[in-house]
mmCIF file of C-alpha atoms in Angstrom:
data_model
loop_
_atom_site.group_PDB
_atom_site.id
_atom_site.type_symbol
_atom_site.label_atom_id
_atom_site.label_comp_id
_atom_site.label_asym_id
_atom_site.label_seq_id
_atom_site.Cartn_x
_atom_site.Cartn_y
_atom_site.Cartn_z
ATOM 1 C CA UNK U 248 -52.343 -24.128 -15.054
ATOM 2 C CA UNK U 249 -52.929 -20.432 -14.490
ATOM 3 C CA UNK U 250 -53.766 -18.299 -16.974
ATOM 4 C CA UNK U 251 -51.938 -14.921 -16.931
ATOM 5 C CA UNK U 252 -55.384 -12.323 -17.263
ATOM 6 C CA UNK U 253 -55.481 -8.972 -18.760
ATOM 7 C CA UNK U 254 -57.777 -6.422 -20.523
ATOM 8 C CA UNK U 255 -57.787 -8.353 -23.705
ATOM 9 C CA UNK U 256 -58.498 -11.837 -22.648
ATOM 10 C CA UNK U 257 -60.721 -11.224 -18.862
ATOM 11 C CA UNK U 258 -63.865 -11.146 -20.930
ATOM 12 C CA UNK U 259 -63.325 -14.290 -23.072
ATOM 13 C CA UNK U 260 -61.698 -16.518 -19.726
ATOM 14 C CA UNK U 261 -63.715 -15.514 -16.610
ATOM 15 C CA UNK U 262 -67.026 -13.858 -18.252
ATOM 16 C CA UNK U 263 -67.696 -15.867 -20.918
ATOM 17 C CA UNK U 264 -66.290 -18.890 -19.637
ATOM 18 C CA UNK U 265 -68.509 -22.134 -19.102
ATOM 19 C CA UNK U 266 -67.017 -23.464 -15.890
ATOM 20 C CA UNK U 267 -66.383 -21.856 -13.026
ATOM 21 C CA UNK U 268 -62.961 -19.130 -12.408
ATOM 22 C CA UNK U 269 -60.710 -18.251 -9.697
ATOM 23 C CA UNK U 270 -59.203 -14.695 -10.327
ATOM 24 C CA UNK U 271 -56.263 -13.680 -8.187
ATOM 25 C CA UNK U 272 -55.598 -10.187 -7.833
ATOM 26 C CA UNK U 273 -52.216 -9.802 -6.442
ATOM 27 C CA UNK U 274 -48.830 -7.672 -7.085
ATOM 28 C CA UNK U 275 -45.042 -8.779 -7.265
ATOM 29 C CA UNK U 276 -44.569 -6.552 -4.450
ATOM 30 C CA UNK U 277 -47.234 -8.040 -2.013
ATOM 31 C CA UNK U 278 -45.654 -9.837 1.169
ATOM 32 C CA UNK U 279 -49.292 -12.051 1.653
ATOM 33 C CA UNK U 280 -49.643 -12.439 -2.328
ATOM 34 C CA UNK U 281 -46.191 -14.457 -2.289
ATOM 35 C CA UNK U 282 -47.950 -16.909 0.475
ATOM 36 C CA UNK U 283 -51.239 -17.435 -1.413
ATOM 37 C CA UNK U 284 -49.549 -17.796 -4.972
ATOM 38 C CA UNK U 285 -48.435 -21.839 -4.428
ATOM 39 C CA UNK U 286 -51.597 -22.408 -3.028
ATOM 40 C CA UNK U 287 -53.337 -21.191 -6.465
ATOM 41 C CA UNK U 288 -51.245 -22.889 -8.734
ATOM 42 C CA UNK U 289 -51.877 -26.265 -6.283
ATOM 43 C CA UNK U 290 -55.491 -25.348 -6.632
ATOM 44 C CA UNK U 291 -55.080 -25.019 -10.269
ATOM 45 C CA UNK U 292 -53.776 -28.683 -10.994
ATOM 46 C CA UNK U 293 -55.907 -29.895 -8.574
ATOM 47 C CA UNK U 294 -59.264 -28.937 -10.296
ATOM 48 C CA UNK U 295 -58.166 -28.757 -13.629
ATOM 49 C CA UNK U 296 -60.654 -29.067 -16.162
ATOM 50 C CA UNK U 297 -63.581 -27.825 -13.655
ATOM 51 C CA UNK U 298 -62.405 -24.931 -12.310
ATOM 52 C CA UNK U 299 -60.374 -21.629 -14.464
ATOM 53 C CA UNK U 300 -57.476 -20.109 -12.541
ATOM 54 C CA UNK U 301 -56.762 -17.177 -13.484
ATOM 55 C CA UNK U 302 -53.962 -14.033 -12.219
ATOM 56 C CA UNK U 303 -54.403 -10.220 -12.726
ATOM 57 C CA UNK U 304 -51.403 -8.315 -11.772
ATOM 58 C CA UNK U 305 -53.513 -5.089 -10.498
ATOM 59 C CA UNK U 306 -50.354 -2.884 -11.584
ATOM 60 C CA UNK U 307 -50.387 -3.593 -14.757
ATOM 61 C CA UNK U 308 -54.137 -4.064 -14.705
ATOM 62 C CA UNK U 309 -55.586 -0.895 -12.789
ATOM 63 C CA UNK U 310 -58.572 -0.941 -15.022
ATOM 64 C CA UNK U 311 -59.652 -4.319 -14.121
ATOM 65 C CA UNK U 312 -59.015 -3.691 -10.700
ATOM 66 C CA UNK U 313 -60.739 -0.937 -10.357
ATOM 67 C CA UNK U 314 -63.746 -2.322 -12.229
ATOM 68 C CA UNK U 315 -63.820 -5.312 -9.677
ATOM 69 C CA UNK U 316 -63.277 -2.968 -6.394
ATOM 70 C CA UNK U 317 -59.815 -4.538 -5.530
ATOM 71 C CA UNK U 318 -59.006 -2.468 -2.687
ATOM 72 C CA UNK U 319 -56.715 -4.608 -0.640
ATOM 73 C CA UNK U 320 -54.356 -7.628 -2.115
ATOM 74 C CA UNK U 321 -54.326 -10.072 -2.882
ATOM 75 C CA UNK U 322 -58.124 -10.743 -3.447
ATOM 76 C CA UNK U 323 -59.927 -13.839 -4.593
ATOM 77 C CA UNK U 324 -62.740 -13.570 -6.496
ATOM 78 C CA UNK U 325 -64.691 -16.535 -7.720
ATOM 79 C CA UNK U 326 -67.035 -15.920 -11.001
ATOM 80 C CA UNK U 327 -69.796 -18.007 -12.294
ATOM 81 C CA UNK U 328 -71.620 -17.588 -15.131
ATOM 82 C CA UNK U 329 -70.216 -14.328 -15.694
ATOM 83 C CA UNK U 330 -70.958 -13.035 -12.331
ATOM 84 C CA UNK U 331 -68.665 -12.504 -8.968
ATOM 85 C CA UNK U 332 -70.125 -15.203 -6.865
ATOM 86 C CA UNK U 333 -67.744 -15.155 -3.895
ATOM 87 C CA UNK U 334 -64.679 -13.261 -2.574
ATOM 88 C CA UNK U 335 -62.006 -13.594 -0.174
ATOM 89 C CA UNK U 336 -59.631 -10.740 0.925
ATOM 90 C CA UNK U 337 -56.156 -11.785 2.374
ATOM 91 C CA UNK U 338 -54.034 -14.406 2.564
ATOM 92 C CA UNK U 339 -55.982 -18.094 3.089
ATOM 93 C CA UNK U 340 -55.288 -20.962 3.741
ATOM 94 C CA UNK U 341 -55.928 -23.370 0.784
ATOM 95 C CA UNK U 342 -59.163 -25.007 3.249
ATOM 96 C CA UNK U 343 -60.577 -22.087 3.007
ATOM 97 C CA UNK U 344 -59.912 -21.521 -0.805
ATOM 98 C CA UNK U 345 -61.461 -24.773 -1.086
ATOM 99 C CA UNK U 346 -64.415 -24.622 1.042
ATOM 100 C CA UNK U 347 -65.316 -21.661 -1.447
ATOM 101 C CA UNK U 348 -64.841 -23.217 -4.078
ATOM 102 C CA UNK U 349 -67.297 -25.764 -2.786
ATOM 103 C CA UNK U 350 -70.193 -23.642 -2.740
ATOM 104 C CA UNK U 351 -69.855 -22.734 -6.610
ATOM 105 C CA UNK U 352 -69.479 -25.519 -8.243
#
């Protein structure tokens, strides 16, 4: 299950968190965002219990955003340990969501 992020919780689920998270930065109005979305969620059932999913809505999350260099959506990032450990830009396909994935964890 995703977990819907935001300014009050992004610290306590992807920082502080003890397994690895997926943040997707994405917008209701993004063409590309509405293709990678399914994958996500699949990829959050999938790994559940090893791997946080989580979803920023950049508009009503500039700060975040902005703090994470989200130029271009949607955007992938992958934390570990508190730290950005990987990123994908665009659209993927869920192989290569998953070969990411790979590497951290």
């Amino acid at each position: 299950m995703e977990i819907k992020l935001d300014e009050k919780n992004f610290d306590k689920e992807v920082l502080a968190s003890d397994i690895p998270v997926m943040v997707d930065f994405w917008a209701v109005w993004c063409g590309p965002c509405k293709v990678l979305g399914p994958i996500v969620s699949e990829l959050a059932k999938e790994y559940e219990g090893k791997l946080k999913v989580g979803k920023v809505n950049v508009d009503e999350n500039n700060a975040i955003a902005g703090k994470y260099g989200i130029m271009s959506i949607p955007t992938v990032k992958f934390f570990k340990g508190g730290k950005v450990v990987g990123e994908l830009i665009g659209a993927a396909p869920k192989s290569t969501l998953e070969a990411q994935l790979k590497l951290i964890m």
